[in-house]
CSV table of C-alpha atoms in Angstrom, one decimal:
chain,number,residue,atom,x,y,z
A,917,MET,CA,19.1,53.9,-191.0
A,918,PRO,CA,21.1,52.7,-194.0
A,919,LYS,CA,19.7,52.3,-197.4
A,920,PRO,CA,19.7,48.8,-199.1
A,921,ALA,CA,22.8,47.9,-200.9
A,922,LEU,CA,23.2,49.4,-204.3
A,923,GLU,CA,23.3,47.2,-207.3
A,924,GLY,CA,26.7,45.4,-207.4
A,925,GLU,CA,27.5,46.5,-203.8
A,926,SER,CA,28.6,43.7,-201.5
A,927,ARG,CA,26.8,42.8,-198.3
A,928,GLN,CA,30.2,43.6,-196.6
A,929,GLY,CA,29.8,47.2,-197.8
A,930,GLU,CA,26.3,47.3,-196.5
A,931,ALA,CA,27.5,46.0,-193.1
A,932,GLN,CA,30.2,48.7,-193.0
A,933,ARG,CA,27.6,51.4,-193.5
A,934,LEU,CA,25.4,49.7,-190.9
A,935,LEU,CA,28.3,49.9,-188.4
A,936,MET,CA,28.4,53.7,-188.9
A,937,CYS,CA,24.7,53.9,-188.2
A,938,TYR,CA,25.2,51.6,-185.2
A,939,ARG,CA,27.8,53.9,-183.6
A,940,GLU,CA,25.6,57.0,-184.1
A,941,VAL,CA,22.5,55.4,-182.6
A,942,ARG,CA,24.4,54.1,-179.7
A,943,ALA,CA,26.0,57.5,-179.1
A,944,GLN,CA,22.6,59.2,-179.2
A,945,SER,CA,21.3,57.1,-176.3
A,946,GLU,CA,24.3,58.2,-174.2
A,947,ARG,CA,23.8,61.8,-175.2
A,948,LEU,CA,20.3,61.7,-173.9
A,949,CYS,CA,21.5,60.6,-170.5
A,950,GLN,CA,24.2,63.2,-170.2
A,951,PRO,CA,22.0,65.7,-168.3
A,952,LEU,CA,21.2,63.2,-165.7
A,953,THR,CA,22.8,63.0,-162.3
A,954,VAL,CA,24.0,59.5,-161.1
A,955,GLU,CA,21.0,59.5,-158.6
A,956,ASP,CA,18.5,59.8,-161.5
A,957,PHE,CA,19.7,56.6,-163.3
A,958,GLY,CA,18.1,54.1,-160.8
A,959,VAL,CA,14.7,55.7,-160.1
A,960,GLN,CA,11.6,53.8,-161.2
A,961,SER,CA,8.6,56.1,-160.6
A,962,MET,CA,5.9,53.5,-161.5
A,963,ALA,CA,5.7,50.0,-162.9
A,964,ASP,CA,5.5,51.2,-166.5
A,965,VAL,CA,8.6,53.3,-166.1
A,966,SER,CA,12.1,51.8,-166.3
A,967,PRO,CA,15.2,53.4,-164.7
A,968,PRO,CA,17.4,55.1,-167.3
A,969,LYS,CA,20.3,52.7,-166.6
A,970,TRP,CA,18.1,49.8,-167.3
A,971,HIS,CA,17.2,51.2,-170.7
A,972,LEU,CA,21.0,51.6,-171.5
A,973,ALA,CA,21.6,48.0,-170.4
A,974,HIS,CA,18.6,46.4,-172.0
A,975,VAL,CA,19.3,47.7,-175.5
A,976,SER,CA,22.8,46.3,-175.2
A,977,TRP,CA,21.4,43.0,-174.0
A,978,PHE,CA,19.3,42.9,-177.2
A,979,PHE,CA,22.4,43.0,-179.4
A,980,GLU,CA,24.1,40.5,-177.2
A,981,ALA,CA,21.2,38.0,-177.1
A,982,PHE,CA,20.1,38.1,-180.7
A,983,LEU,CA,23.4,38.9,-182.6
A,984,LEU,CA,26.5,38.3,-180.5
A,985,ARG,CA,25.6,35.0,-178.9
A,986,PRO,CA,24.4,33.3,-182.1
A,987,PHE,CA,26.7,34.8,-184.7
A,988,LEU,CA,30.0,35.9,-183.2
A,989,PRO,CA,32.3,32.9,-182.7
A,990,GLY,CA,34.0,32.9,-179.3
A,991,TYR,CA,31.9,35.7,-177.9
A,992,ARG,CA,32.1,35.9,-174.1
A,993,ALA,CA,29.5,37.8,-172.0
A,994,LEU,CA,30.8,40.4,-169.6
A,995,ASP,CA,28.5,39.0,-166.9
A,996,GLU,CA,26.2,36.0,-167.6
A,997,ARG,CA,23.8,37.3,-164.9
A,998,TYR,CA,22.9,40.3,-167.1
A,999,ASP,CA,21.0,37.9,-169.5
A,1000,HIS,CA,18.4,37.6,-166.7
A,1001,LEU,CA,18.5,41.2,-165.4
A,1002,PHE,CA,18.1,42.9,-168.7
A,1003,ASN,CA,15.8,40.6,-170.6
A,1004,SER,CA,12.6,42.6,-171.0
A,1005,TYR,CA,9.8,40.1,-171.9
A,1006,TYR,CA,11.3,37.3,-174.1
A,1007,GLN,CA,10.0,34.3,-172.3
A,1008,THR,CA,11.3,31.9,-175.0
A,1009,HIS,CA,14.8,33.3,-174.4
A,1010,GLY,CA,14.9,33.0,-170.7
A,1011,THR,CA,13.3,34.2,-167.5
A,1012,PRO,CA,13.0,38.0,-167.5
A,1013,PHE,CA,13.6,40.0,-164.3
A,1014,PRO,CA,10.2,41.4,-163.2
A,1015,ARG,CA,9.4,44.7,-164.8
A,1016,ALA,CA,7.9,46.4,-161.7
A,1017,ARG,CA,11.1,45.6,-159.7
A,1018,ARG,CA,13.7,47.1,-162.0
A,1019,GLY,CA,14.1,50.1,-159.6
A,1020,LEU,CA,15.5,47.7,-157.0
A,1021,LEU,CA,18.6,47.0,-159.2
A,1022,SER,CA,21.1,49.3,-157.4
A,1023,ARG,CA,23.7,46.9,-158.9
A,1024,PRO,CA,25.2,46.8,-161.5
A,1025,THR,CA,26.2,50.4,-161.0
A,1026,VAL,CA,25.8,53.1,-163.7
A,1027,ALA,CA,29.6,52.8,-164.4
A,1028,GLU,CA,29.3,49.1,-164.8
A,1029,VAL,CA,26.3,49.5,-167.2
A,1030,TYR,CA,28.4,51.8,-169.4
A,1031,ARG,CA,31.2,49.2,-169.3
A,1032,TYR,CA,28.7,46.7,-170.5
A,1033,ARG,CA,27.7,48.9,-173.4
A,1034,GLU,CA,31.4,49.3,-174.3
A,1035,HIS,CA,31.9,45.5,-174.2
A,1036,VAL,CA,28.9,45.0,-176.5
A,1037,ASP,CA,30.0,47.8,-178.9
A,1038,ARG,CA,33.4,46.3,-179.4
A,1039,ALA,CA,31.9,42.9,-180.1
A,1040,MET,CA,29.3,44.3,-182.5
A,1041,ALA,CA,32.1,46.1,-184.4
A,1042,ALA,CA,33.9,42.8,-184.8
A,1043,LEU,CA,30.8,41.1,-186.0
A,1044,LEU,CA,29.8,43.8,-188.5
A,1045,GLU,CA,33.4,44.1,-189.8
A,1046,GLY,CA,33.5,40.3,-190.4
A,1047,PRO,CA,30.1,38.7,-190.4
A,1048,PRO,CA,30.2,34.9,-190.7
A,1049,SER,CA,30.1,33.6,-194.2
A,1050,GLY,CA,26.5,32.8,-195.4
A,1051,GLN,CA,25.0,34.7,-192.4
A,1052,GLN,CA,25.6,38.3,-193.5
A,1053,ALA,CA,22.0,38.9,-194.5
A,1054,GLU,CA,20.6,37.7,-191.2
A,1055,VAL,CA,23.2,39.7,-189.3
A,1056,ILE,CA,22.3,42.8,-191.2
A,1057,ARG,CA,18.5,42.2,-190.7
A,1058,ARG,CA,18.8,41.7,-187.0
A,1059,THR,CA,21.2,44.7,-186.6
A,1060,GLU,CA,18.7,46.9,-188.3
A,1061,LEU,CA,16.0,45.7,-186.0
A,1062,GLY,CA,18.3,46.3,-183.0
A,1063,LEU,CA,18.9,49.9,-184.0
A,1064,GLN,CA,15.2,50.5,-184.5
A,1065,HIS,CA,14.7,48.9,-181.1
A,1066,GLU,CA,17.2,51.3,-179.5
A,1067,GLN,CA,15.5,54.3,-181.1
A,1068,GLN,CA,12.3,53.2,-179.5
A,1069,HIS,CA,14.0,53.1,-176.2
A,1070,GLN,CA,15.5,56.6,-176.8
A,1071,GLU,CA,11.9,57.9,-176.8
A,1072,LEU,CA,11.0,55.8,-173.8
A,1073,LEU,CA,14.1,57.2,-172.0
A,1074,LEU,CA,12.7,60.7,-172.4
A,1075,MET,CA,9.2,59.7,-171.5
A,1076,ASP,CA,10.5,57.9,-168.4
A,1077,ILE,CA,12.9,60.7,-167.4
A,1078,LYS,CA,10.0,63.2,-167.6
A,1079,HIS,CA,7.8,61.0,-165.3
A,1080,ILE,CA,10.6,60.4,-162.9
A,1081,LEU,CA,11.4,64.1,-162.5
A,1082,ALA,CA,7.7,65.0,-162.3
A,1083,GLN,CA,7.4,63.0,-159.1
A,1084,ASN,CA,10.0,65.0,-157.3
A,1085,PRO,CA,8.5,67.9,-155.3
A,1086,LEU,CA,11.4,70.1,-156.5
A,1087,LEU,CA,10.1,69.6,-160.1
A,1088,PRO,CA,13.6,69.7,-161.5
A,1089,ALA,CA,14.3,70.3,-165.2
A,1090,TYR,CA,15.9,67.6,-167.3
A,1091,ARG,CA,17.6,70.4,-169.2
A,1092,GLY,CA,17.4,74.2,-168.6
A,1093,ASP,CA,18.3,75.2,-172.2
A,1094,LEU,CA,15.2,73.9,-174.0
A,1095,GLY,CA,13.6,76.5,-176.2
A,1096,ARG,CA,10.2,78.1,-175.3
A,1097,ASP,CA,9.2,79.6,-178.6
A,1098,SER,CA,5.5,79.7,-179.3
A,1099,ALA,CA,3.2,81.1,-181.9
A,1100,PRO,CA,-0.6,81.2,-182.4
A,1101,ALA,CA,-2.0,78.0,-183.7
A,1102,ALA,CA,-3.4,78.0,-187.2
A,1103,PRO,CA,-7.2,77.9,-187.3
A,1104,MET,CA,-8.5,74.3,-187.4
A,1105,ARG,CA,-10.1,73.3,-190.7
A,1106,TRP,CA,-11.8,70.2,-191.9
A,1107,LEU,CA,-10.2,68.4,-194.8
A,1108,ARG,CA,-12.3,66.0,-196.9
A,1109,TYR,CA,-11.0,62.6,-198.1
A,1110,PRO,CA,-12.9,60.4,-200.5
A,1111,GLY,CA,-14.2,57.0,-199.7
A,1112,GLY,CA,-13.3,53.8,-201.5
A,1113,ILE,CA,-10.6,51.1,-201.5
A,1114,GLY,CA,-7.0,52.0,-200.6
A,1115,HIS,CA,-3.9,50.2,-199.4
A,1116,ILE,CA,-2.2,50.6,-196.1
A,1117,GLY,CA,0.9,48.9,-194.5
A,1118,ASP,CA,4.5,48.7,-195.4
A,1119,ALA,CA,5.2,49.7,-199.0
A,1120,ASP,CA,8.7,48.4,-199.3
A,1121,ALA,CA,10.3,50.9,-196.9
A,1122,ASP,CA,14.0,50.6,-196.1
A,1123,PHE,CA,12.8,49.1,-192.8
A,1124,ALA,CA,9.4,48.2,-191.3
A,1125,PHE,CA,8.3,46.2,-188.3
A,1126,ASP,CA,6.5,43.0,-188.8
A,1127,CYS,CA,3.2,44.5,-187.4
A,1128,GLU,CA,3.2,46.9,-190.4
A,1129,ARG,CA,2.9,44.0,-192.8
A,1130,PRO,CA,1.6,42.8,-195.1
A,1131,ARG,CA,0.3,45.7,-197.2
A,1132,HIS,CA,-3.3,45.1,-197.8
A,1133,ARG,CA,-6.6,46.7,-199.1
A,1134,VAL,CA,-8.9,48.6,-196.9
A,1135,PHE,CA,-12.3,50.2,-197.5
A,1136,VAL,CA,-13.2,53.6,-196.0
A,1137,GLU,CA,-16.3,55.7,-196.3
A,1138,ALA,CA,-15.7,59.4,-197.2
A,1139,TYR,CA,-14.4,61.2,-194.1
A,1140,GLU,CA,-13.1,64.5,-192.9
A,1141,LEU,CA,-10.0,65.0,-190.8
A,1142,ALA,CA,-9.0,68.0,-188.7
A,1143,SER,CA,-6.2,70.0,-190.2
A,1144,ARG,CA,-4.2,69.9,-187.0
A,1145,PRO,CA,-4.2,68.3,-183.6
A,1146,VAL,CA,-6.4,69.6,-180.7
A,1147,SER,CA,-4.7,72.4,-178.9
A,1148,ASN,CA,-4.2,73.0,-175.2
A,1149,ALA,CA,-6.6,75.9,-175.3
A,1150,GLU,CA,-9.3,73.8,-176.9
A,1151,TYR,CA,-8.8,71.0,-174.4
A,1152,ALA,CA,-9.0,73.6,-171.6
A,1153,GLU,CA,-12.5,74.5,-172.8
A,1154,PHE,CA,-13.5,70.9,-172.4
A,1155,ILE,CA,-12.2,71.0,-168.8
A,1156,ALA,CA,-14.0,74.3,-168.1
A,1157,ALA,CA,-17.2,72.8,-169.5
A,1158,GLY,CA,-17.1,70.0,-166.9
A,1159,GLY,CA,-15.8,67.4,-169.3
A,1160,TYR,CA,-14.3,65.3,-166.5
A,1161,ALA,CA,-17.6,65.3,-164.7
A,1162,ARG,CA,-19.8,64.4,-167.7
A,1163,SER,CA,-20.3,60.6,-167.9
A,1164,ASP,CA,-22.2,60.9,-171.2
A,1165,CYS,CA,-18.9,61.8,-173.0
A,1166,TRP,CA,-16.9,58.9,-171.6
A,1167,LEU,CA,-16.5,55.2,-172.4
A,1168,ALA,CA,-17.6,53.1,-169.4
A,1169,ASP,CA,-14.1,51.9,-168.5
A,1170,GLY,CA,-12.7,55.3,-169.0
A,1171,TRP,CA,-15.3,56.9,-166.8
A,1172,THR,CA,-14.7,54.4,-164.0
A,1173,LEU,CA,-11.0,54.8,-164.2
A,1174,SER,CA,-11.1,58.6,-164.3
A,1175,GLN,CA,-13.3,58.8,-161.3
A,1176,GLN,CA,-11.2,56.3,-159.3
A,1177,ALA,CA,-7.9,58.0,-160.2
A,1178,GLY,CA,-9.3,61.5,-159.8
A,1179,TRP,CA,-8.3,62.8,-163.2
A,1180,GLN,CA,-9.2,66.4,-163.7
A,1181,ALA,CA,-6.8,67.4,-166.5
A,1182,PRO,CA,-4.1,65.8,-168.7
A,1183,LEU,CA,-1.0,64.3,-167.0
A,1184,TYR,CA,1.5,67.0,-165.9
A,1185,TRP,CA,-1.1,69.8,-165.9
A,1186,LYS,CA,-1.2,71.8,-162.6
A,1187,GLN,CA,-3.5,74.8,-161.8
A,1188,GLU,CA,-2.2,77.7,-159.8
A,1189,GLY,CA,-4.1,80.9,-159.2
A,1190,GLY,CA,-6.5,80.1,-162.0
A,1191,ALA,CA,-3.7,79.6,-164.6
A,1192,TRP,CA,-2.6,76.3,-166.0
A,1193,LEU,CA,1.0,75.2,-165.7
A,1194,GLU,CA,2.6,72.0,-167.1
A,1195,MET,CA,5.6,70.0,-166.2
A,1196,THR,CA,8.0,69.7,-169.2
A,1197,LEU,CA,11.5,68.3,-169.7
A,1198,GLY,CA,12.5,72.0,-169.2
A,1199,GLY,CA,10.8,72.1,-165.8
A,1200,LEU,CA,7.4,73.6,-164.7
A,1201,ARG,CA,6.2,76.1,-167.2
A,1202,GLU,CA,3.2,78.2,-168.1
A,1203,LEU,CA,0.9,76.1,-170.4
A,1204,ASP,CA,1.3,77.1,-174.0
A,1205,PRO,CA,-2.4,77.5,-175.2
A,1206,HIS,CA,-1.5,77.1,-178.9
A,1207,ALA,CA,0.5,73.8,-178.6
A,1208,PRO,CA,-1.1,70.4,-179.2
A,1209,VAL,CA,-2.6,69.0,-176.0
A,1210,CYS,CA,-0.3,66.1,-174.8
A,1211,HIS,CA,-0.2,63.3,-172.3
A,1212,LEU,CA,-3.8,62.1,-172.8
A,1213,SER,CA,-5.1,58.6,-172.3
A,1214,TYR,CA,-7.2,57.1,-175.1
A,1215,TYR,CA,-10.2,57.5,-172.8
A,1216,GLU,CA,-9.6,61.2,-172.5
A,1217,ALA,CA,-9.1,61.5,-176.2
A,1218,GLU,CA,-12.4,59.7,-176.8
A,1219,ALA,CA,-14.2,61.8,-174.3
A,1220,TYR,CA,-13.0,65.1,-175.9
A,1221,ALA,CA,-13.9,63.9,-179.4
A,1222,ALA,CA,-17.5,62.9,-178.2
A,1223,TRP,CA,-17.8,66.3,-176.4
A,1224,ALA,CA,-16.7,68.1,-179.6
A,1225,GLY,CA,-19.3,66.2,-181.7
A,1226,ALA,CA,-16.6,64.3,-183.6
A,1227,ARG,CA,-14.6,61.1,-183.2
A,1228,LEU,CA,-11.1,59.7,-183.5
A,1229,PRO,CA,-9.9,58.6,-187.0
A,1230,SER,CA,-9.4,55.0,-187.7
A,1231,GLU,CA,-5.8,54.0,-188.4
A,1232,ALA,CA,-6.7,53.4,-192.0
A,1233,GLU,CA,-8.1,56.9,-192.4
A,1234,TRP,CA,-5.1,58.4,-190.8
A,1235,GLU,CA,-2.6,56.4,-192.9
A,1236,LEU,CA,-4.5,57.1,-196.2
A,1237,ALA,CA,-4.4,60.8,-195.4
A,1238,ALA,CA,-0.7,60.7,-194.5
A,1239,GLN,CA,0.5,58.8,-197.6
A,1240,GLY,CA,2.4,61.2,-199.8
A,1241,GLU,CA,2.7,63.9,-197.1
A,1242,PRO,CA,6.3,65.1,-196.3
A,1243,LEU,CA,7.8,63.4,-193.3
A,1244,VAL,CA,8.7,66.7,-191.6
A,1245,GLY,CA,7.8,67.9,-188.1
A,1246,ASN,CA,9.0,68.6,-184.6
A,1247,PHE,CA,11.0,65.5,-183.8
A,1248,VAL,CA,13.8,64.8,-181.2
A,1249,GLU,CA,16.3,66.3,-183.7
A,1250,GLN,CA,14.7,69.7,-183.3
A,1251,ASP,CA,15.8,69.5,-179.7
A,1252,ARG,CA,12.6,71.2,-178.3
A,1253,LEU,CA,11.4,68.0,-176.5
A,1254,GLN,CA,8.0,69.6,-176.3
A,1255,PRO,CA,5.0,69.9,-178.7
A,1256,MET,CA,4.8,73.2,-180.6
A,1257,ALA,CA,1.9,75.1,-182.2
A,1258,ALA,CA,1.0,74.4,-185.8
A,1259,VAL,CA,1.6,77.5,-187.8
A,1260,ALA,CA,-0.4,78.4,-190.9
A,1261,GLY,CA,0.9,76.6,-193.9
A,1262,GLY,CA,-0.3,74.7,-197.0
A,1263,GLU,CA,-3.7,73.3,-197.8
A,1264,GLY,CA,-3.0,69.8,-196.4
A,1265,PRO,CA,-2.9,68.5,-192.9
A,1266,ALA,CA,-0.4,70.0,-190.4
A,1267,GLN,CA,1.6,68.1,-187.8
A,1268,LEU,CA,0.8,64.6,-189.0
A,1269,PHE,CA,4.3,63.8,-188.1
A,1270,GLY,CA,6.1,64.8,-184.9
A,1271,ASP,CA,4.9,66.9,-181.9
A,1272,VAL,CA,2.4,64.3,-180.5
A,1273,TRP,CA,1.4,60.8,-181.2
A,1274,GLU,CA,-2.2,60.8,-182.3
A,1275,TRP,CA,-4.7,58.3,-180.8
A,1276,THR,CA,-6.8,56.5,-183.4
A,1277,GLY,CA,-10.0,54.6,-182.8
A,1278,SER,CA,-8.4,51.3,-184.0
A,1279,ALA,CA,-7.4,48.4,-181.8
A,1280,TYR,CA,-3.9,47.1,-182.2
A,1281,ARG,CA,-4.6,43.8,-184.1
A,1282,PRO,CA,-2.7,41.9,-186.7
A,1283,TYR,CA,-3.2,42.8,-190.4
A,1284,PRO,CA,-4.6,40.1,-192.7
A,1285,GLY,CA,-1.9,37.6,-193.4
A,1286,PHE,CA,0.4,38.8,-190.5
A,1287,ARG,CA,3.2,36.5,-189.7
A,1288,ALA,CA,5.4,37.1,-186.6
A,1289,LEU,CA,9.2,36.8,-186.9
A,1290,ALA,CA,10.7,33.4,-186.4
A,1291,GLY,CA,12.0,32.4,-183.0
A,1292,SER,CA,12.2,34.6,-179.9
A,1293,LEU,CA,12.1,37.7,-182.1
A,1294,GLY,CA,8.5,36.8,-182.8
A,1295,GLU,CA,7.7,38.1,-179.3
A,1296,TYR,CA,8.7,41.6,-180.4
A,1297,ASN,CA,5.2,42.7,-181.5
A,1298,GLY,CA,2.8,39.9,-182.1
A,1299,LYS,CA,2.1,38.9,-178.5
A,1300,PHE,CA,0.9,42.4,-177.6
A,1301,MET,CA,-1.9,42.5,-180.2
A,1302,CYS,CA,-4.7,42.5,-177.6
A,1303,GLY,CA,-6.2,45.2,-175.5
A,1304,GLN,CA,-4.2,48.1,-176.9
A,1305,MET,CA,-5.0,51.0,-179.2
A,1306,VAL,CA,-3.0,52.3,-182.2
A,1307,LEU,CA,-1.3,55.7,-182.2
A,1308,ARG,CA,0.2,57.3,-185.3
A,1309,GLY,CA,2.7,59.9,-186.5
A,1310,GLY,CA,5.5,60.2,-183.9
A,1311,CYS,CA,6.2,63.0,-181.4
A,1312,CYS,CA,8.7,65.5,-180.2
A,1313,ALA,CA,10.7,62.8,-178.6
A,1314,THR,CA,10.8,60.4,-181.6
A,1315,PRO,CA,13.8,60.2,-183.9
A,1316,GLN,CA,12.7,61.4,-187.3
A,1317,ALA,CA,14.3,58.5,-189.2
A,1318,HIS,CA,12.2,56.1,-187.1
A,1319,VAL,CA,8.8,57.2,-188.4
A,1320,ARG,CA,6.9,56.2,-191.5
A,1321,SER,CA,3.3,56.7,-192.6
A,1322,SER,CA,2.8,53.0,-191.9
A,1323,TYR,CA,4.3,53.0,-188.4
A,1324,ARG,CA,2.0,51.6,-185.7
A,1325,ASN,CA,2.6,52.6,-182.1
A,1326,PHE,CA,0.4,51.1,-179.5
A,1327,PHE,CA,-0.4,51.6,-175.8
A,1328,TYR,CA,-3.1,50.5,-173.4
A,1329,PRO,CA,-6.0,52.9,-173.3
A,1330,ALA,CA,-5.3,54.1,-169.7
A,1331,MET,CA,-1.7,55.1,-170.3
A,1332,ARG,CA,-0.9,58.8,-170.3
A,1333,TRP,CA,2.9,59.2,-169.8
A,1334,GLN,CA,3.7,59.0,-173.5
A,1335,PHE,CA,3.6,62.1,-175.7
A,1336,SER,CA,0.0,61.4,-176.9
A,1337,GLY,CA,-2.6,63.8,-178.2
A,1338,LEU,CA,-5.5,63.6,-180.7
A,1339,ARG,CA,-6.8,64.8,-184.1
A,1340,LEU,CA,-10.5,64.9,-184.7
A,1341,ALA,CA,-12.3,63.1,-187.5
A,1342,ARG,CA,-15.9,62.8,-188.7
A,1343,GLU,CA,-18.0,61.4,-191.5
A,1344,ALA,CA,-18.1,63.5,-194.6
C-alpha cells in the first residue's frame, strides 16, 4: 500500500502512486487464478465458499459501485445486471444475489468476468489519473479501502480453492510446485507479560479498517503467552487422548456441533494406516508434525486449550505482546501456502505474524467510541459485530502488507476452512 503524501507532494502524485499499487494488487488476484482450470472457476463447495470467478467479479464490482459510479463522470457499466450479481451484502446499495446460490451463476462466463475486470481497470486508471477537483481525498481513501478489500479476497480465494479441491475424490493439487521443507519446531516456552494499562487499536498506520479504531486504553492482569502456536504433533496428542470424546473440555455449543458433525480431527486431516495425512494446496501430503496445527474452529481451539490446562489469549493480550515485534513471517509472498514449523530464534514470541491466524478468546465487538464509515461503506465491518470471534496475526495465505498488530480478523466459532490455529495463554 502507498505511503501518505510527502510534505509538499500533491494529491495528484499520491493518486499516481496509488494507481501503481492498484495495478499490482489487481494483477496478483489474476496470478492466483492462473493454476485453475476453467471448470474450477464456477464451483461452490459450500454456502460459505464463493466460486473463484465470483471473487474476481465482486472485487471489480466494489470499485465500480463505490468509486466509478459516484466519481467518474460519464462512466458506463459493462453490464448493469452485474450490480445485482456481484453485490456481496450491501443492502443499502441494492439487492445482493443470494450468497448460497453463487455456484449457479454459469453465466457470465470466465472470459466475460475477465473482460469486466479489464473494463473496470481502464475506468479506474482514468479516475486516478484525473480525479475530480475537490474529491481527490475521498477517491484516494476509497481506492485504498478497495485495494485492502481485494487483498482480503485474495486470501479468501486460496481458502475457497482449497476447500473446492478437497471435495473432489481425486484430491487434485492447486499447484504441484509448492515447497515441502520442514524442520523440528522450537520447544514451546512461556513468556511473561506484565499487567497494567496499555493501548490497543490503530496507531496512525498508513491504513486501518474502521473496526481497528479508535485506539483506546485496556487493562490486563499479568499473563503468560506461549512462545509459538500449537503444533500438529501436540494437537495429535489431544486426539489420541480422546479429546473429541471428552465433553468436559468443550463449550456446550461446540460439543453439540462436534458430535452432530462427527468431528474427529481438524478439517483436511485424514488417517490412513495409522498415519495422519492432510489436504494442502499442494495436494494430499503426510502431516508435518512440527508445523502449526491449522483449520481449527474456535470450539476446537478452546477444547484443546482447556485440555492443556491453559486458555486462549484475549485480543488485548495478543496485541500488547505483538506491539513492537517485527512484522515478518510466512505470508503469501513466501509462496509456500502452508504453515511451517517455528525454528529456534530470539527470546520473544515466534510466528505472531503469518503461518496461521490465531484464535483469541475475545468476541468481535466495537471498540469504545467506534463509528462506522458513512453510507453503504458503513456495512463493511460494523454490522458483523455479533456472534463472531477475533483472530489475529495473518496466515500463510495473507499478503504481508495487509497485516498489522492491530488487525482484527473475525469468523463464526464453528468455521474451520480458514487458515486458523491457536496459541496458548495463561495467568502469570
